[in-house]
Amino acid sequence: MTLEHRIADVEERLKRACERSGRTRDDMNIIAVTKYVSVASTMDVIRAGLVHVGENRWQNAQEKWHAARDLAENEGLGAAHQAIWHFIGSLQTNKVKEVVGRFSYIHSLDRVSLAAAIDKKAADLGIIVPCFLQVNVSGEDSKQGLAPEELTAFVKELSRFAHIKIEGLMTMAPYELEPEQTRPVFRGLRQLRDELNQQSATNEPVTGLSMGMSNDFEVAVEEGATWLRLGTILVGKEEE
Ligand SMILES: *Cc1c(COP(=O)(O)O)cnc(C)c1O
């Protein structure tokens, strides 16, 4: 399948998921996860108009990040067609200085030491970084993120970091052969967000829900996802 076909296929499935759940397509964004593909394929993704691009490791992303910047200059891409980078993987504190300022969103904030590093770099740059707090809703040992019961205290601690904006919550569901099985995880993340807002835990309401991947995005949409992180199904997967 070509990229155009994959985009059309995902859009069709999104449309149906929206119809089933009474949602609007405009209320969600797709992040094209390019970690499985080459620099050239990543540029094709951006040219195709998928401007939200997700990578999970700075080492693998840096060449693509620079290529995307060159692409915007060389092909005269207007502001609306320039890549917006999302850091979706676990972020080591020593990589923060590379990532903050280059990636517009961080989806994996899960500890105070990381928040402190992000805040410091953002302060140096004079920017505010929108971050998603990663929650391990499923409780799987292999998954990163805060335990659900740690979330409220963590949000309180973040209030002292003036250069971090809590954009939303993020989770990864376990891989299930039957995607329907992921529903409680996505519903759980939405409930955690709603609880934060009921407690008025933050100055502004928390809106974002970064959830749903190739295998389970339709269920995530039905449960209120606002950012879908799609790799294989959208961008494809290339052999190394
Ligand atoms: C790789 C990755 C994705 C995309 O995975 P697919 O299943 O290929 O869609 C989404 N989110 C995170 C955090 C990832 O690491």
PDB file of C-alpha atoms and ligand atoms in Angstrom, residues 33 35-36 56 88-89 170 172 212-215 229-233, ligand 1:
ATOM      1  CA  VAL A  33       5.251   7.891  14.244  1.00  0.00           C
ATOM      2  CA  LYS A  35      10.572   5.554  14.215  1.00  0.00           C
ATOM      3  CA  TYR A  36      10.367   2.482  11.939  1.00  0.00           C
ATOM      4  CA  ASN A  56      10.888   7.982  20.580  1.00  0.00           C
ATOM      5  CA  ILE A  88       6.852   9.966  22.520  1.00  0.00           C
ATOM      6  CA  GLY A  89       9.421   7.670  24.134  1.00  0.00           C
ATOM      7  CA  MET A 170      -0.714   9.759  27.836  1.00  0.00           C
ATOM      8  CA  MET A 172       0.065   2.886  26.134  1.00  0.00           C
ATOM      9  CA  GLY A 212      -4.255   4.858  20.602  1.00  0.00           C
ATOM     10  CA  MET A 213      -1.692   3.180  18.349  1.00  0.00           C
ATOM     11  CA  SER A 214      -1.956   1.123  15.144  1.00  0.00           C
ATOM     12  CA  ASN A 215      -3.597  -1.826  16.801  1.00  0.00           C
ATOM     13  CA  ARG A 229       0.143   7.997  17.763  1.00  0.00           C
ATOM     14  CA  LEU A 230       0.196   5.937  14.578  1.00  0.00           C
ATOM     15  CA  GLY A 231       3.272   4.174  13.256  1.00  0.00           C
ATOM     16  CA  THR A 232       2.959   0.892  11.376  1.00  0.00           C
ATOM     17  CA  ILE A 233      -0.552   1.332  10.053  1.00  0.00           C
TER      18      ILE A 233
HETATM   19  C1  LIG B   1       6.130   3.112  18.396  1.00  0.00           C
HETATM   20  C2  LIG B   1       5.168   3.870  19.192  1.00  0.00           C
HETATM   21  C3  LIG B   1       3.902   4.173  18.691  1.00  0.00           C
HETATM   22  C4  LIG B   1       3.403   3.717  17.326  1.00  0.00           C
HETATM   23  O1  LIG B   1       3.321   2.327  17.262  1.00  0.00           O
HETATM   24  P1  LIG B   1       2.469   1.557  16.156  1.00  0.00           P
HETATM   25  O2  LIG B   1       1.905   0.393  16.879  1.00  0.00           O
HETATM   26  O3  LIG B   1       3.415   1.180  15.088  1.00  0.00           O
HETATM   27  O4  LIG B   1       1.397   2.468  15.686  1.00  0.00           O
HETATM   28  C5  LIG B   1       3.053   4.912  19.487  1.00  0.00           C
HETATM   29  N1  LIG B   1       3.427   5.346  20.710  1.00  0.00           N
HETATM   30  C6  LIG B   1       4.625   5.076  21.227  1.00  0.00           C
HETATM   31  C7  LIG B   1       4.965   5.586  22.583  1.00  0.00           C
HETATM   32  C8  LIG B   1       5.540   4.320  20.497  1.00  0.00           C
HETATM   33  O5  LIG B   1       6.737   4.067  21.024  1.00  0.00           O
END
